[in-house]
Amino acid sequence: MLSNLFLHPILKEFVRLWLKANILDAGTFTVSTTGISQEGIISPTLVNFTLNGLENTVYKSIHPITTFKFRKLAIRKNGRNITAVSLGVANVRYADVFIVFAKIKNILTKYIRPAIDKFLVKRGLFLSTVPQKTKMFTLRDKNAQMDFLGYTFKYNTKWS
């Protein structure tokens, strides 16, 4: 687990000691043998340490098509830029759950998803293959919906 944390060596040592620490709960002392409690503060902390840099990976993944600061694609005609179209790339992460948005599904499949997969594999992780957990769809699909942190994202006739 420690080898998958991209931290300064001093911080890695701190985490190692934290993982080996014994437990004192309501006056009861327990010797820690293996694993960590999901309820403990260390679990979400480790997830956040491990996934730090994911946002940057998503934004760097579209550099082959744009390096524009606001993630826009320059439309050219006769060798001149005539307009810049937003790619709508954004992401939201809460602990180990994240969403990546893009206006164009092809950008997700061709650039962003492979970069995310590579980022996760480097850390010993992978996206879930359970359809309810890992989805790729457009909000124009009337049958698609996604629940995230108490919000439901789905088709709206205003977007058609």
PDB file of C-alpha atoms in Angstrom:
ATOM      1  CA  MET A   1       0.000   0.000   0.000  1.00  0.00           C
ATOM      2  CA  LEU A   2       2.775   2.406   0.903  1.00  0.00           C
ATOM      3  CA  SER A   3       4.451   1.957  -2.466  1.00  0.00           C
ATOM      4  CA  ASN A   4       1.239   3.247  -4.096  1.00  0.00           C
ATOM      5  CA  LEU A   5       1.356   6.508  -2.146  1.00  0.00           C
ATOM      6  CA  PHE A   6       3.120   9.241  -4.044  1.00  0.00           C
ATOM      7  CA  LEU A   7       4.292  11.167  -0.996  1.00  0.00           C
ATOM      8  CA  HIS A   8       7.496  12.565   0.418  1.00  0.00           C
ATOM      9  CA  PRO A   9       9.426   9.795   2.260  1.00  0.00           C
ATOM     10  CA  ILE A  10       8.869  11.492   5.637  1.00  0.00           C
ATOM     11  CA  LEU A  11       5.108  11.476   5.073  1.00  0.00           C
ATOM     12  CA  LYS A  12       5.240   7.837   3.955  1.00  0.00           C
ATOM     13  CA  GLU A  13       6.981   6.943   7.209  1.00  0.00           C
ATOM     14  CA  PHE A  14       4.317   8.827   9.153  1.00  0.00           C
ATOM     15  CA  VAL A  15       1.582   6.845   7.361  1.00  0.00           C
ATOM     16  CA  ARG A  16       3.474   3.567   7.971  1.00  0.00           C
ATOM     17  CA  LEU A  17       3.610   4.280  11.703  1.00  0.00           C
ATOM     18  CA  TRP A  18      -0.052   5.315  11.686  1.00  0.00           C
ATOM     19  CA  LEU A  19      -1.007   1.986  10.106  1.00  0.00           C
ATOM     20  CA  LYS A  20       0.932   0.071  12.778  1.00  0.00           C
ATOM     21  CA  ALA A  21      -0.527   2.090  15.672  1.00  0.00           C
ATOM     22  CA  ASN A  22      -2.567   0.277  18.308  1.00  0.00           C
ATOM     23  CA  ILE A  23      -6.137   1.300  19.167  1.00  0.00           C
ATOM     24  CA  LEU A  24      -7.415   2.965  22.313  1.00  0.00           C
ATOM     25  CA  ASP A  25     -11.220   3.217  22.200  1.00  0.00           C
ATOM     26  CA  ALA A  26     -13.285   4.255  25.230  1.00  0.00           C
ATOM     27  CA  GLY A  27     -10.524   3.140  27.584  1.00  0.00           C
ATOM     28  CA  THR A  28     -10.075  -0.247  25.901  1.00  0.00           C
ATOM     29  CA  PHE A  29      -6.636  -0.937  24.418  1.00  0.00           C
ATOM     30  CA  THR A  30      -6.440  -3.214  21.373  1.00  0.00           C
ATOM     31  CA  VAL A  31      -3.285  -4.363  19.621  1.00  0.00           C
ATOM     32  CA  SER A  32      -3.584  -3.752  15.893  1.00  0.00           C
ATOM     33  CA  THR A  33      -2.653  -6.814  13.852  1.00  0.00           C
ATOM     34  CA  THR A  34      -3.787  -6.347  10.247  1.00  0.00           C
ATOM     35  CA  GLY A  35      -5.942  -4.046   8.180  1.00  0.00           C
ATOM     36  CA  ILE A  36      -7.468  -0.697   8.910  1.00  0.00           C
ATOM     37  CA  SER A  37     -10.905   0.298  10.063  1.00  0.00           C
ATOM     38  CA  GLN A  38     -13.137   1.791   7.363  1.00  0.00           C
ATOM     39  CA  GLU A  39     -14.614   4.067  10.007  1.00  0.00           C
ATOM     40  CA  GLY A  40     -11.209   5.442  10.967  1.00  0.00           C
ATOM     41  CA  ILE A  41      -9.797   8.672   9.622  1.00  0.00           C
ATOM     42  CA  ILE A  42      -6.870   6.850   8.006  1.00  0.00           C
ATOM     43  CA  SER A  43      -9.031   5.132   5.356  1.00  0.00           C
ATOM     44  CA  PRO A  44     -10.288   8.294   3.575  1.00  0.00           C
ATOM     45  CA  THR A  45      -6.900   9.903   4.154  1.00  0.00           C
ATOM     46  CA  LEU A  46      -5.155   7.069   2.295  1.00  0.00           C
ATOM     47  CA  VAL A  47      -7.676   7.254  -0.542  1.00  0.00           C
ATOM     48  CA  ASN A  48      -7.085  10.973  -0.910  1.00  0.00           C
ATOM     49  CA  PHE A  49      -3.298  10.540  -0.797  1.00  0.00           C
ATOM     50  CA  THR A  50      -3.539   7.811  -3.436  1.00  0.00           C
ATOM     51  CA  LEU A  51      -5.843   9.731  -5.778  1.00  0.00           C
ATOM     52  CA  ASN A  52      -4.063  13.077  -5.475  1.00  0.00           C
ATOM     53  CA  GLY A  53      -3.122  14.129  -8.969  1.00  0.00           C
ATOM     54  CA  LEU A  54      -6.151  12.549 -10.659  1.00  0.00           C
ATOM     55  CA  GLU A  55      -7.585  15.951 -11.594  1.00  0.00           C
ATOM     56  CA  ASN A  56      -4.305  17.027 -13.143  1.00  0.00           C
ATOM     57  CA  THR A  57      -4.136  13.730 -15.058  1.00  0.00           C
ATOM     58  CA  VAL A  58      -7.597  14.353 -16.516  1.00  0.00           C
ATOM     59  CA  TYR A  59      -6.653  17.846 -17.690  1.00  0.00           C
ATOM     60  CA  LYS A  60      -3.275  16.774 -19.070  1.00  0.00           C
ATOM     61  CA  SER A  61      -4.931  13.928 -20.980  1.00  0.00           C
ATOM     62  CA  ILE A  62      -6.545  16.387 -23.392  1.00  0.00           C
ATOM     63  CA  HIS A  63      -3.274  18.187 -24.179  1.00  0.00           C
ATOM     64  CA  PRO A  64      -2.987  16.384 -27.525  1.00  0.00           C
ATOM     65  CA  ILE A  65      -6.032  18.361 -28.676  1.00  0.00           C
ATOM     66  CA  THR A  66      -5.718  21.555 -26.629  1.00  0.00           C
ATOM     67  CA  THR A  67      -3.325  23.269 -24.275  1.00  0.00           C
ATOM     68  CA  PHE A  68      -5.680  26.212 -23.917  1.00  0.00           C
ATOM     69  CA  LYS A  69      -5.968  27.257 -20.259  1.00  0.00           C
ATOM     70  CA  PHE A  70      -9.771  26.999 -20.225  1.00  0.00           C
ATOM     71  CA  ARG A  71      -9.844  23.593 -21.988  1.00  0.00           C
ATOM     72  CA  LYS A  72     -11.208  24.882 -25.263  1.00  0.00           C
ATOM     73  CA  LEU A  73     -10.652  23.584 -28.751  1.00  0.00           C
ATOM     74  CA  ALA A  74      -9.622  26.141 -31.340  1.00  0.00           C
ATOM     75  CA  ILE A  75     -11.615  25.885 -34.556  1.00  0.00           C
ATOM     76  CA  ARG A  76      -9.492  26.912 -37.514  1.00  0.00           C
ATOM     77  CA  LYS A  77     -10.454  28.001 -41.002  1.00  0.00           C
ATOM     78  CA  ASN A  78      -7.965  28.940 -43.716  1.00  0.00           C
ATOM     79  CA  GLY A  79      -5.132  28.651 -41.170  1.00  0.00           C
ATOM     80  CA  ARG A  80      -6.708  31.145 -38.741  1.00  0.00           C
ATOM     81  CA  ASN A  81      -8.479  30.548 -35.444  1.00  0.00           C
ATOM     82  CA  ILE A  82     -12.084  31.606 -35.886  1.00  0.00           C
ATOM     83  CA  THR A  83     -13.539  30.485 -32.553  1.00  0.00           C
ATOM     84  CA  ALA A  84     -12.800  28.450 -29.449  1.00  0.00           C
ATOM     85  CA  VAL A  85     -15.270  25.792 -28.328  1.00  0.00           C
ATOM     86  CA  SER A  86     -15.332  24.603 -24.726  1.00  0.00           C
ATOM     87  CA  LEU A  87     -14.658  20.894 -24.320  1.00  0.00           C
ATOM     88  CA  GLY A  88     -16.669  20.969 -21.101  1.00  0.00           C
ATOM     89  CA  VAL A  89     -14.060  18.871 -19.295  1.00  0.00           C
ATOM     90  CA  ALA A  90     -14.442  18.944 -15.543  1.00  0.00           C
ATOM     91  CA  ASN A  91     -14.204  16.491 -12.706  1.00  0.00           C
ATOM     92  CA  VAL A  92     -15.488  16.121  -9.178  1.00  0.00           C
ATOM     93  CA  ARG A  93     -14.030  13.804  -6.566  1.00  0.00           C
ATOM     94  CA  TYR A  94     -15.279  12.842  -3.148  1.00  0.00           C
ATOM     95  CA  ALA A  95     -12.937  10.352  -1.459  1.00  0.00           C
ATOM     96  CA  ASP A  96     -12.756   7.345  -3.818  1.00  0.00           C
ATOM     97  CA  VAL A  97     -15.735   8.322  -5.990  1.00  0.00           C
ATOM     98  CA  PHE A  98     -15.258  10.662  -8.918  1.00  0.00           C
ATOM     99  CA  ILE A  99     -17.054  11.937 -11.991  1.00  0.00           C
ATOM    100  CA  VAL A 100     -15.485  13.269 -15.155  1.00  0.00           C
ATOM    101  CA  PHE A 101     -17.608  15.406 -17.445  1.00  0.00           C
ATOM    102  CA  ALA A 102     -16.928  16.242 -21.081  1.00  0.00           C
ATOM    103  CA  LYS A 103     -19.168  17.639 -23.782  1.00  0.00           C
ATOM    104  CA  ILE A 104     -17.926  15.104 -26.307  1.00  0.00           C
ATOM    105  CA  LYS A 105     -18.031  11.390 -25.426  1.00  0.00           C
ATOM    106  CA  ASN A 106     -15.183  10.650 -27.855  1.00  0.00           C
ATOM    107  CA  ILE A 107     -12.863  12.827 -25.726  1.00  0.00           C
ATOM    108  CA  LEU A 108     -13.731  10.687 -22.710  1.00  0.00           C
ATOM    109  CA  THR A 109     -13.140   7.389 -24.496  1.00  0.00           C
ATOM    110  CA  LYS A 110     -10.082   8.339 -26.545  1.00  0.00           C
ATOM    111  CA  TYR A 111      -8.124  10.613 -24.191  1.00  0.00           C
ATOM    112  CA  ILE A 112      -9.449  10.804 -20.644  1.00  0.00           C
ATOM    113  CA  ARG A 113     -10.397   7.186 -19.819  1.00  0.00           C
ATOM    114  CA  PRO A 114      -7.028   5.735 -20.924  1.00  0.00           C
ATOM    115  CA  ALA A 115      -5.212   8.375 -18.845  1.00  0.00           C
ATOM    116  CA  ILE A 116      -7.345   7.559 -15.790  1.00  0.00           C
ATOM    117  CA  ASP A 117      -6.737   3.818 -16.258  1.00  0.00           C
ATOM    118  CA  LYS A 118      -2.972   4.390 -16.491  1.00  0.00           C
ATOM    119  CA  PHE A 119      -3.044   6.654 -13.399  1.00  0.00           C
ATOM    120  CA  LEU A 120      -4.922   4.037 -11.368  1.00  0.00           C
ATOM    121  CA  VAL A 121      -2.841   1.036 -12.509  1.00  0.00           C
ATOM    122  CA  LYS A 122       0.303   2.879 -11.420  1.00  0.00           C
ATOM    123  CA  ARG A 123      -1.245   2.972  -7.927  1.00  0.00           C
ATOM    124  CA  GLY A 124      -2.428  -0.637  -7.901  1.00  0.00           C
ATOM    125  CA  LEU A 125      -6.073   0.335  -8.530  1.00  0.00           C
ATOM    126  CA  PHE A 126      -8.624  -0.032 -11.320  1.00  0.00           C
ATOM    127  CA  LEU A 127     -12.101   1.206 -12.174  1.00  0.00           C
ATOM    128  CA  SER A 128     -14.907  -1.065 -11.086  1.00  0.00           C
ATOM    129  CA  THR A 129     -16.386  -3.283 -13.775  1.00  0.00           C
ATOM    130  CA  VAL A 130     -19.775  -3.200 -12.018  1.00  0.00           C
ATOM    131  CA  PRO A 131     -22.084  -1.276 -14.395  1.00  0.00           C
ATOM    132  CA  GLN A 132     -23.742   0.645 -11.558  1.00  0.00           C
ATOM    133  CA  LYS A 133     -20.364   1.952 -10.405  1.00  0.00           C
ATOM    134  CA  THR A 134     -18.552   2.798 -13.630  1.00  0.00           C
ATOM    135  CA  LYS A 135     -20.627   4.424 -16.352  1.00  0.00           C
ATOM    136  CA  MET A 136     -19.899   6.336 -19.494  1.00  0.00           C
ATOM    137  CA  PHE A 137     -22.846   8.079 -21.093  1.00  0.00           C
ATOM    138  CA  THR A 138     -24.104  11.376 -22.409  1.00  0.00           C
ATOM    139  CA  LEU A 139     -26.787  13.392 -20.693  1.00  0.00           C
ATOM    140  CA  ARG A 140     -28.610  13.426 -24.043  1.00  0.00           C
ATOM    141  CA  ASP A 141     -29.439   9.752 -23.547  1.00  0.00           C
ATOM    142  CA  LYS A 142     -32.994   9.808 -22.175  1.00  0.00           C
ATOM    143  CA  ASN A 143     -32.520   6.480 -20.355  1.00  0.00           C
ATOM    144  CA  ALA A 144     -29.242   7.273 -18.623  1.00  0.00           C
ATOM    145  CA  GLN A 145     -28.965   8.556 -15.109  1.00  0.00           C
ATOM    146  CA  MET A 146     -26.318   8.752 -12.434  1.00  0.00           C
ATOM    147  CA  ASP A 147     -26.582   9.240  -8.679  1.00  0.00           C
ATOM    148  CA  PHE A 148     -23.710  11.053  -6.974  1.00  0.00           C
ATOM    149  CA  LEU A 149     -23.670  12.311  -3.389  1.00  0.00           C
ATOM    150  CA  GLY A 150     -27.435  12.554  -3.186  1.00  0.00           C
ATOM    151  CA  TYR A 151     -27.861  14.203  -6.597  1.00  0.00           C
ATOM    152  CA  THR A 152     -29.293  12.525  -9.668  1.00  0.00           C
ATOM    153  CA  PHE A 153     -27.978  13.518 -13.092  1.00  0.00           C
ATOM    154  CA  LYS A 154     -30.210  12.593 -16.007  1.00  0.00           C
ATOM    155  CA  TYR A 155     -31.657  13.804 -19.274  1.00  0.00           C
ATOM    156  CA  ASN A 156     -33.527  17.086 -19.237  1.00  0.00           C
ATOM    157  CA  THR A 157     -35.573  18.314 -22.207  1.00  0.00           C
ATOM    158  CA  LYS A 158     -33.966  21.756 -21.832  1.00  0.00           C
ATOM    159  CA  TRP A 159     -30.661  20.232 -22.972  1.00  0.00           C
ATOM    160  CA  SER A 160     -31.967  18.721 -26.191  1.00  0.00           C
TER     161      SER A 160
END
